[in-house]
PDB file of C-alpha atoms in Angstrom:
ATOM      1  CA  MET C   1      26.614   1.831-204.413  1.00  0.00           C
ATOM      2  CA  LEU C   2      23.394   1.714-206.426  1.00  0.00           C
ATOM      3  CA  PRO C   3      23.742   5.240-207.879  1.00  0.00           C
ATOM      4  CA  THR C   4      27.217   4.279-209.137  1.00  0.00           C
ATOM      5  CA  LEU C   5      25.894   1.112-210.768  1.00  0.00           C
ATOM      6  CA  TRP C   6      23.065   3.003-212.430  1.00  0.00           C
ATOM      7  CA  VAL C   7      25.490   5.612-213.786  1.00  0.00           C
ATOM      8  CA  LEU C   8      27.843   2.928-215.119  1.00  0.00           C
ATOM      9  CA  PHE C   9      25.330   0.507-216.592  1.00  0.00           C
ATOM     10  CA  GLY C  10      21.921   2.171-216.740  1.00  0.00           C
ATOM     11  CA  ASP C  11      19.390  -0.506-217.725  1.00  0.00           C
ATOM     12  CA  ASP C  12      22.029  -2.820-219.218  1.00  0.00           C
ATOM     13  CA  PRO C  13      22.641  -6.178-217.510  1.00  0.00           C
ATOM     14  CA  PHE C  14      25.789  -6.473-215.385  1.00  0.00           C
ATOM     15  CA  LEU C  15      27.498  -8.726-212.839  1.00  0.00           C
ATOM     16  CA  PHE C  16      28.658  -7.547-209.430  1.00  0.00           C
ATOM     17  CA  GLN C  17      31.943  -8.996-208.160  1.00  0.00           C
ATOM     18  CA  HIS C  18      33.029  -9.111-204.539  1.00  0.00           C
ATOM     19  CA  ASP C  19      35.157 -11.605-202.629  1.00  0.00           C
ATOM     20  CA  CYS C  20      34.073 -14.253-200.161  1.00  0.00           C
ATOM     21  CA  THR C  21      34.489 -12.219-196.985  1.00  0.00           C
ATOM     22  CA  PRO C  22      31.795 -13.364-194.517  1.00  0.00           C
ATOM     23  CA  VAL C  23      30.212  -9.931-194.412  1.00  0.00           C
ATOM     24  CA  HIS C  24      29.803 -10.054-198.212  1.00  0.00           C
ATOM     25  CA  LYS C  25      28.140 -13.464-198.070  1.00  0.00           C
ATOM     26  CA  ALA C  26      25.811 -12.742-195.164  1.00  0.00           C
ATOM     27  CA  ARG C  27      22.163 -13.649-195.663  1.00  0.00           C
ATOM     28  CA  SER C  28      21.083 -10.020-195.251  1.00  0.00           C
ATOM     29  CA  ILE C  29      23.445  -8.957-198.052  1.00  0.00           C
ATOM     30  CA  LYS C  30      22.166 -11.646-200.401  1.00  0.00           C
ATOM     31  CA  THR C  31      18.577 -10.628-199.628  1.00  0.00           C
ATOM     32  CA  TRP C  32      19.439  -6.997-200.356  1.00  0.00           C
ATOM     33  CA  MET C  33      21.113  -7.953-203.651  1.00  0.00           C
ATOM     34  CA  ARG C  34      18.067  -9.896-204.816  1.00  0.00           C
ATOM     35  CA  ALA C  35      15.706  -7.094-203.783  1.00  0.00           C
ATOM     36  CA  PHE C  36      17.529  -4.645-206.066  1.00  0.00           C
ATOM     37  CA  GLY C  37      18.132  -7.111-208.873  1.00  0.00           C
ATOM     38  CA  VAL C  38      21.909  -7.172-208.478  1.00  0.00           C
ATOM     39  CA  GLU C  39      23.352 -10.398-209.905  1.00  0.00           C
ATOM     40  CA  GLU C  40      26.569 -11.590-208.248  1.00  0.00           C
ATOM     41  CA  LEU C  41      29.517 -13.102-210.070  1.00  0.00           C
ATOM     42  CA  ASP C  42      30.300 -16.534-208.659  1.00  0.00           C
ATOM     43  CA  TRP C  43      33.714 -16.059-207.053  1.00  0.00           C
ATOM     44  CA  PRO C  44      36.211 -18.704-205.830  1.00  0.00           C
ATOM     45  CA  ALA C  45      37.598 -18.298-202.320  1.00  0.00           C
ATOM     46  CA  GLN C  46      41.245 -17.268-201.777  1.00  0.00           C
ATOM     47  CA  SER C  47      41.480 -15.676-205.218  1.00  0.00           C
ATOM     48  CA  PRO C  48      42.466 -12.001-204.861  1.00  0.00           C
ATOM     49  CA  ASP C  49      44.880 -12.510-207.772  1.00  0.00           C
ATOM     50  CA  LEU C  50      41.928 -13.028-210.108  1.00  0.00           C
ATOM     51  CA  ASN C  51      40.462  -9.629-209.309  1.00  0.00           C
ATOM     52  CA  LEU C  52      41.454  -6.987-211.859  1.00  0.00           C
ATOM     53  CA  ILE C  53      41.121  -4.242-209.268  1.00  0.00           C
ATOM     54  CA  LYS C  54      44.310  -5.568-207.666  1.00  0.00           C
ATOM     55  CA  HIS C  55      46.200  -4.101-210.617  1.00  0.00           C
ATOM     56  CA  LEU C  56      44.665  -0.712-209.811  1.00  0.00           C
ATOM     57  CA  TRP C  57      45.763  -0.928-206.166  1.00  0.00           C
ATOM     58  CA  ASP C  58      49.254  -1.991-207.279  1.00  0.00           C
ATOM     59  CA  GLU C  59      49.404   0.954-209.674  1.00  0.00           C
ATOM     60  CA  LEU C  60      48.352   3.376-206.945  1.00  0.00           C
ATOM     61  CA  GLU C  61      50.937   1.918-204.563  1.00  0.00           C
ATOM     62  CA  TRP C  62      53.634   2.249-207.219  1.00  0.00           C
ATOM     63  CA  ARG C  63      52.699   5.865-207.896  1.00  0.00           C
ATOM     64  CA  LEU C  64      52.766   6.702-204.185  1.00  0.00           C
ATOM     65  CA  LYS C  65      56.224   5.148-203.858  1.00  0.00           C
ATOM     66  CA  ARG C  66      57.437   7.182-206.835  1.00  0.00           C
ATOM     67  CA  LEU C  67      56.092  10.341-205.224  1.00  0.00           C
ATOM     68  CA  GLY C  68      57.912   9.447-202.005  1.00  0.00           C
ATOM     69  CA  LYS C  69      61.200   8.829-203.817  1.00  0.00           C
ATOM     70  CA  ASN C  70      60.858  12.295-205.368  1.00  0.00           C
ATOM     71  CA  GLY C  71      60.450  13.927-201.971  1.00  0.00           C
ATOM     72  CA  LEU C  72      56.655  14.234-202.070  1.00  0.00           C
ATOM     73  CA  ARG C  73      55.746  12.422-198.866  1.00  0.00           C
ATOM     74  CA  GLY C  74      52.386  12.427-197.156  1.00  0.00           C
ATOM     75  CA  ARG C  75      52.161  15.083-194.458  1.00  0.00           C
ATOM     76  CA  VAL C  76      49.488  16.385-192.136  1.00  0.00           C
ATOM     77  CA  PRO C  77      48.565  19.815-193.563  1.00  0.00           C
ATOM     78  CA  ARG C  78      49.076  22.843-191.360  1.00  0.00           C
ATOM     79  CA  ARG C  79      45.948  24.666-190.292  1.00  0.00           C
ATOM     80  CA  LYS C  80      45.889  28.354-191.124  1.00  0.00           C
ATOM     81  CA  PRO C  81      43.157  31.013-191.106  1.00  0.00           C
ATOM     82  CA  LEU C  82      41.061  31.209-194.261  1.00  0.00           C
ATOM     83  CA  LEU C  83      42.295  34.248-196.173  1.00  0.00           C
ATOM     84  CA  SER C  84      40.216  36.366-198.524  1.00  0.00           C
ATOM     85  CA  LYS C  85      41.831  38.365-201.326  1.00  0.00           C
ATOM     86  CA  LYS C  86      41.492  41.427-199.104  1.00  0.00           C
ATOM     87  CA  ASN C  87      43.303  39.631-196.262  1.00  0.00           C
ATOM     88  CA  ILE C  88      46.094  38.507-198.578  1.00  0.00           C
ATOM     89  CA  LYS C  89      46.541  42.018-199.955  1.00  0.00           C
ATOM     90  CA  ALA C  90      46.659  43.502-196.442  1.00  0.00           C
ATOM     91  CA  ARG C  91      49.209  40.926-195.242  1.00  0.00           C
ATOM     92  CA  LEU C  92      51.428  41.547-198.249  1.00  0.00           C
ATOM     93  CA  SER C  93      51.161  45.304-197.729  1.00  0.00           C
ATOM     94  CA  PHE C  94      52.112  44.871-194.056  1.00  0.00           C
ATOM     95  CA  ALA C  95      55.156  42.774-194.970  1.00  0.00           C
ATOM     96  CA  ARG C  96      56.352  45.239-197.607  1.00  0.00           C
ATOM     97  CA  LYS C  97      55.847  48.219-195.323  1.00  0.00           C
ATOM     98  CA  HIS C  98      57.973  46.700-192.569  1.00  0.00           C
ATOM     99  CA  LEU C  99      60.479  44.853-194.740  1.00  0.00           C
ATOM    100  CA  ASP C 100      63.285  47.326-194.059  1.00  0.00           C
ATOM    101  CA  ASP C 101      62.434  48.199-190.453  1.00  0.00           C
ATOM    102  CA  PRO C 102      65.553  48.169-188.281  1.00  0.00           C
ATOM    103  CA  GLN C 103      66.010  45.463-185.672  1.00  0.00           C
ATOM    104  CA  ASP C 104      65.575  48.110-183.003  1.00  0.00           C
ATOM    105  CA  PHE C 105      61.930  48.573-184.049  1.00  0.00           C
ATOM    106  CA  TRP C 106      61.057  44.934-183.476  1.00  0.00           C
ATOM    107  CA  GLU C 107      63.050  44.757-180.252  1.00  0.00           C
ATOM    108  CA  ASN C 108      60.839  47.522-178.886  1.00  0.00           C
ATOM    109  CA  THR C 109      57.526  46.005-179.925  1.00  0.00           C
ATOM    110  CA  LEU C 110      55.344  44.622-177.130  1.00  0.00           C
ATOM    111  CA  TRP C 111      53.497  41.589-178.517  1.00  0.00           C
ATOM    112  CA  THR C 112      50.191  40.681-176.874  1.00  0.00           C
ATOM    113  CA  ASP C 113      47.436  38.096-177.111  1.00  0.00           C
ATOM    114  CA  GLU C 114      44.780  36.198-175.151  1.00  0.00           C
ATOM    115  CA  THR C 115      44.570  32.439-174.844  1.00  0.00           C
ATOM    116  CA  LYS C 116      42.705  29.714-172.990  1.00  0.00           C
ATOM    117  CA  ILE C 117      44.692  27.261-170.888  1.00  0.00           C
ATOM    118  CA  GLU C 118      43.123  23.912-170.000  1.00  0.00           C
ATOM    119  CA  LEU C 119      44.308  21.758-167.107  1.00  0.00           C
ATOM    120  CA  PHE C 120      44.031  18.653-169.301  1.00  0.00           C
ATOM    121  CA  GLY C 121      44.138  20.284-172.712  1.00  0.00           C
ATOM    122  CA  ARG C 122      43.798  18.234-175.913  1.00  0.00           C
ATOM    123  CA  SER C 123      44.712  20.930-178.412  1.00  0.00           C
ATOM    124  CA  VAL C 124      48.317  19.726-178.745  1.00  0.00           C
ATOM    125  CA  SER C 125      49.445  16.363-180.121  1.00  0.00           C
ATOM    126  CA  HIS C 126      51.632  14.290-177.828  1.00  0.00           C
ATOM    127  CA  TYR C 127      53.979  11.422-178.638  1.00  0.00           C
ATOM    128  CA  VAL C 128      55.625   8.735-176.527  1.00  0.00           C
ATOM    129  CA  ARG C 129      58.345   6.214-177.305  1.00  0.00           C
ATOM    130  CA  ARG C 130      57.334   2.838-175.928  1.00  0.00           C
ATOM    131  CA  LYS C 131      57.909  -0.859-176.429  1.00  0.00           C
ATOM    132  CA  SER C 132      55.314  -3.246-177.812  1.00  0.00           C
ATOM    133  CA  ASN C 133      52.534  -4.296-175.443  1.00  0.00           C
ATOM    134  CA  THR C 134      53.081  -1.302-173.141  1.00  0.00           C
ATOM    135  CA  THR C 135      50.245   0.802-174.553  1.00  0.00           C
ATOM    136  CA  PHE C 136      48.336   1.090-171.298  1.00  0.00           C
ATOM    137  CA  GLN C 137      51.212   1.474-168.872  1.00  0.00           C
ATOM    138  CA  LYS C 138      50.678   4.577-166.784  1.00  0.00           C
ATOM    139  CA  LYS C 139      53.753   6.314-168.157  1.00  0.00           C
ATOM    140  CA  ASN C 140      52.440   5.870-171.713  1.00  0.00           C
ATOM    141  CA  ILE C 141      48.960   7.328-171.317  1.00  0.00           C
ATOM    142  CA  ILE C 142      47.644  10.848-170.971  1.00  0.00           C
ATOM    143  CA  PRO C 143      44.714  11.212-168.560  1.00  0.00           C
ATOM    144  CA  THR C 144      41.638  12.957-169.918  1.00  0.00           C
ATOM    145  CA  VAL C 145      38.969  14.841-168.028  1.00  0.00           C
ATOM    146  CA  LYS C 146      35.614  16.092-169.294  1.00  0.00           C
ATOM    147  CA  TYR C 147      35.716  19.679-170.528  1.00  0.00           C
ATOM    148  CA  GLY C 148      39.494  19.776-170.094  1.00  0.00           C
ATOM    149  CA  GLY C 149      39.326  19.625-166.296  1.00  0.00           C
ATOM    150  CA  GLY C 150      38.756  23.365-166.073  1.00  0.00           C
ATOM    151  CA  SER C 151      40.285  26.266-167.944  1.00  0.00           C
ATOM    152  CA  VAL C 152      41.358  29.859-167.511  1.00  0.00           C
ATOM    153  CA  MET C 153      41.561  32.735-169.978  1.00  0.00           C
ATOM    154  CA  VAL C 154      44.689  34.858-169.763  1.00  0.00           C
ATOM    155  CA  TRP C 155      46.164  37.920-171.428  1.00  0.00           C
ATOM    156  CA  GLY C 156      49.906  37.966-171.871  1.00  0.00           C
ATOM    157  CA  CYS C 157      52.690  39.919-173.506  1.00  0.00           C
ATOM    158  CA  PHE C 158      56.371  39.703-174.310  1.00  0.00           C
ATOM    159  CA  ALA C 159      59.146  41.503-176.139  1.00  0.00           C
ATOM    160  CA  ALA C 160      62.565  40.571-177.464  1.00  0.00           C
ATOM    161  CA  SER C 161      63.987  41.057-173.966  1.00  0.00           C
ATOM    162  CA  GLY C 162      61.627  38.556-172.333  1.00  0.00           C
ATOM    163  CA  PRO C 163      58.096  37.873-171.083  1.00  0.00           C
ATOM    164  CA  GLY C 164      55.941  40.616-169.589  1.00  0.00           C
ATOM    165  CA  ARG C 165      52.976  40.567-167.230  1.00  0.00           C
ATOM    166  CA  LEU C 166      50.289  37.870-167.316  1.00  0.00           C
ATOM    167  CA  ALA C 167      46.696  38.746-166.440  1.00  0.00           C
ATOM    168  CA  VAL C 168      43.852  36.354-165.663  1.00  0.00           C
ATOM    169  CA  ILE C 169      40.587  37.251-167.390  1.00  0.00           C
ATOM    170  CA  ASN C 170      37.631  36.711-165.090  1.00  0.00           C
ATOM    171  CA  GLY C 171      34.276  36.330-166.813  1.00  0.00           C
ATOM    172  CA  THR C 172      33.567  37.731-170.254  1.00  0.00           C
ATOM    173  CA  MET C 173      36.041  40.223-171.643  1.00  0.00           C
ATOM    174  CA  ASN C 174      34.583  43.383-173.162  1.00  0.00           C
ATOM    175  CA  SER C 175      36.211  46.665-174.123  1.00  0.00           C
ATOM    176  CA  ALA C 176      36.152  47.963-170.550  1.00  0.00           C
ATOM    177  CA  VAL C 177      37.773  44.804-169.173  1.00  0.00           C
ATOM    178  CA  TYR C 178      40.384  44.900-171.922  1.00  0.00           C
ATOM    179  CA  GLN C 179      41.234  48.525-171.194  1.00  0.00           C
ATOM    180  CA  LYS C 180      41.620  47.671-167.500  1.00  0.00           C
ATOM    181  CA  ILE C 181      44.055  44.888-168.407  1.00  0.00           C
ATOM    182  CA  LEU C 182      46.081  47.279-170.545  1.00  0.00           C
ATOM    183  CA  GLU C 183      46.071  49.900-167.803  1.00  0.00           C
ATOM    184  CA  GLU C 184      47.380  47.484-165.184  1.00  0.00           C
ATOM    185  CA  ASN C 185      49.865  45.526-167.273  1.00  0.00           C
ATOM    186  CA  VAL C 186      51.226  47.314-170.333  1.00  0.00           C
ATOM    187  CA  ARG C 187      53.338  50.089-168.822  1.00  0.00           C
ATOM    188  CA  PRO C 188      54.662  47.869-166.002  1.00  0.00           C
ATOM    189  CA  SER C 189      55.698  45.340-168.661  1.00  0.00           C
ATOM    190  CA  VAL C 190      57.334  48.059-170.760  1.00  0.00           C
ATOM    191  CA  SER C 191      59.261  49.160-167.677  1.00  0.00           C
ATOM    192  CA  ASP C 192      60.245  45.623-166.645  1.00  0.00           C
ATOM    193  CA  LEU C 193      61.433  44.810-170.159  1.00  0.00           C
ATOM    194  CA  LYS C 194      63.297  48.124-170.440  1.00  0.00           C
ATOM    195  CA  LEU C 195      61.755  49.075-173.762  1.00  0.00           C
ATOM    196  CA  LYS C 196      62.674  52.430-175.264  1.00  0.00           C
ATOM    197  CA  ARG C 197      60.335  55.416-175.334  1.00  0.00           C
ATOM    198  CA  THR C 198      59.594  54.583-178.968  1.00  0.00           C
ATOM    199  CA  TRP C 199      57.986  51.248-178.028  1.00  0.00           C
ATOM    200  CA  VAL C 200      54.925  50.041-179.954  1.00  0.00           C
ATOM    201  CA  LEU C 201      51.990  47.923-178.768  1.00  0.00           C
ATOM    202  CA  GLN C 202      50.886  45.034-180.973  1.00  0.00           C
ATOM    203  CA  GLN C 203      47.336  43.712-180.712  1.00  0.00           C
ATOM    204  CA  HIS C 204      45.142  41.821-183.164  1.00  0.00           C
ATOM    205  CA  ASN C 205      41.861  43.078-184.608  1.00  0.00           C
ATOM    206  CA  ASP C 206      39.411  41.671-182.088  1.00  0.00           C
ATOM    207  CA  PRO C 207      36.405  44.034-181.827  1.00  0.00           C
ATOM    208  CA  LYS C 208      37.279  44.706-178.171  1.00  0.00           C
ATOM    209  CA  HIS C 209      40.717  45.864-179.254  1.00  0.00           C
ATOM    210  CA  THR C 210      39.511  48.113-182.051  1.00  0.00           C
ATOM    211  CA  SER C 211      36.292  49.478-180.557  1.00  0.00           C
ATOM    212  CA  LYS C 212      35.798  53.228-180.434  1.00  0.00           C
ATOM    213  CA  SER C 213      36.204  53.362-176.655  1.00  0.00           C
ATOM    214  CA  THR C 214      39.419  51.295-176.745  1.00  0.00           C
ATOM    215  CA  SER C 215      40.842  53.400-179.582  1.00  0.00           C
ATOM    216  CA  GLU C 216      40.093  56.561-177.604  1.00  0.00           C
ATOM    217  CA  TRP C 217      41.600  55.017-174.465  1.00  0.00           C
ATOM    218  CA  LEU C 218      44.810  54.124-176.300  1.00  0.00           C
ATOM    219  CA  LYS C 219      45.053  57.623-177.743  1.00  0.00           C
ATOM    220  CA  LYS C 220      44.400  59.220-174.349  1.00  0.00           C
ATOM    221  CA  ASN C 221      47.100  57.073-172.749  1.00  0.00           C
ATOM    222  CA  LYS C 222      49.530  57.735-175.588  1.00  0.00           C
ATOM    223  CA  MET C 223      49.989  54.094-176.544  1.00  0.00           C
ATOM    224  CA  LYS C 224      51.085  53.750-180.139  1.00  0.00           C
ATOM    225  CA  THR C 225      49.808  50.560-181.764  1.00  0.00           C
ATOM    226  CA  LEU C 226      51.202  48.520-184.619  1.00  0.00           C
ATOM    227  CA  GLU C 227      48.674  48.372-187.463  1.00  0.00           C
ATOM    228  CA  TRP C 228      47.748  44.734-187.892  1.00  0.00           C
ATOM    229  CA  PRO C 229      46.331  42.788-190.883  1.00  0.00           C
ATOM    230  CA  SER C 230      43.223  40.713-190.143  1.00  0.00           C
ATOM    231  CA  GLN C 231      43.384  36.905-190.021  1.00  0.00           C
ATOM    232  CA  SER C 232      47.087  36.963-189.149  1.00  0.00           C
ATOM    233  CA  PRO C 233      47.725  35.180-185.838  1.00  0.00           C
ATOM    234  CA  ASP C 234      50.635  33.397-187.542  1.00  0.00           C
ATOM    235  CA  LEU C 235      52.475  36.723-187.849  1.00  0.00           C
ATOM    236  CA  ASN C 236      52.495  37.160-184.073  1.00  0.00           C
ATOM    237  CA  PRO C 237      55.575  35.538-182.489  1.00  0.00           C
ATOM    238  CA  ILE C 238      53.662  35.144-179.214  1.00  0.00           C
ATOM    239  CA  GLU C 239      51.991  32.134-180.868  1.00  0.00           C
ATOM    240  CA  MET C 240      55.340  30.343-180.570  1.00  0.00           C
ATOM    241  CA  LEU C 241      55.569  31.260-176.888  1.00  0.00           C
TER     242      LEU C 241
END
């Protein structure tokens, strides 16, 4: 507060107005005011209508209502990866390159990703419909456990025809572990999903996916990959799955 007062008034005398809320009138507050030479304006109780700032709050409320009537309602912003100009250019290039791809191309793309699953995860918002005074009824609460109650990392895949294999990742995943997962799960998934011989593997740009050894492994095993722009998890439909 003091820096604001100094900016507004400098060395000029001023009065400080606040209402009669008990916390404002506490002895410690009065002592603090005197210590810094802040002179209070004598204020009558139950008089919010005398405070000019009320007009400011009313104006803000009016403006917010006008915004709402014009369709500009308050929303929780979506969270998306921070994109550099290079990322934006690459994403736009990817979209333009594949704009006219036939449906058959996408139907024969195997989408992949890794994710962590928690037993008592908190990463998703939940809602309940309940009556007043039923907040703590068992059916209206979600139990929480420290550290999510345990978690597991998995690799999964799917195509237009359905879900493919799911692999549990034990320990830390490096290039060798990733290649083992691909070896054991990609071709069986392609077969189960009845993808055509022209199928394409999609993977994001994690260093384990793009390392020299993984690139050589993919080439050796004749797995064609879909080039992928960095910072683009939102382009992968597996995120919806």
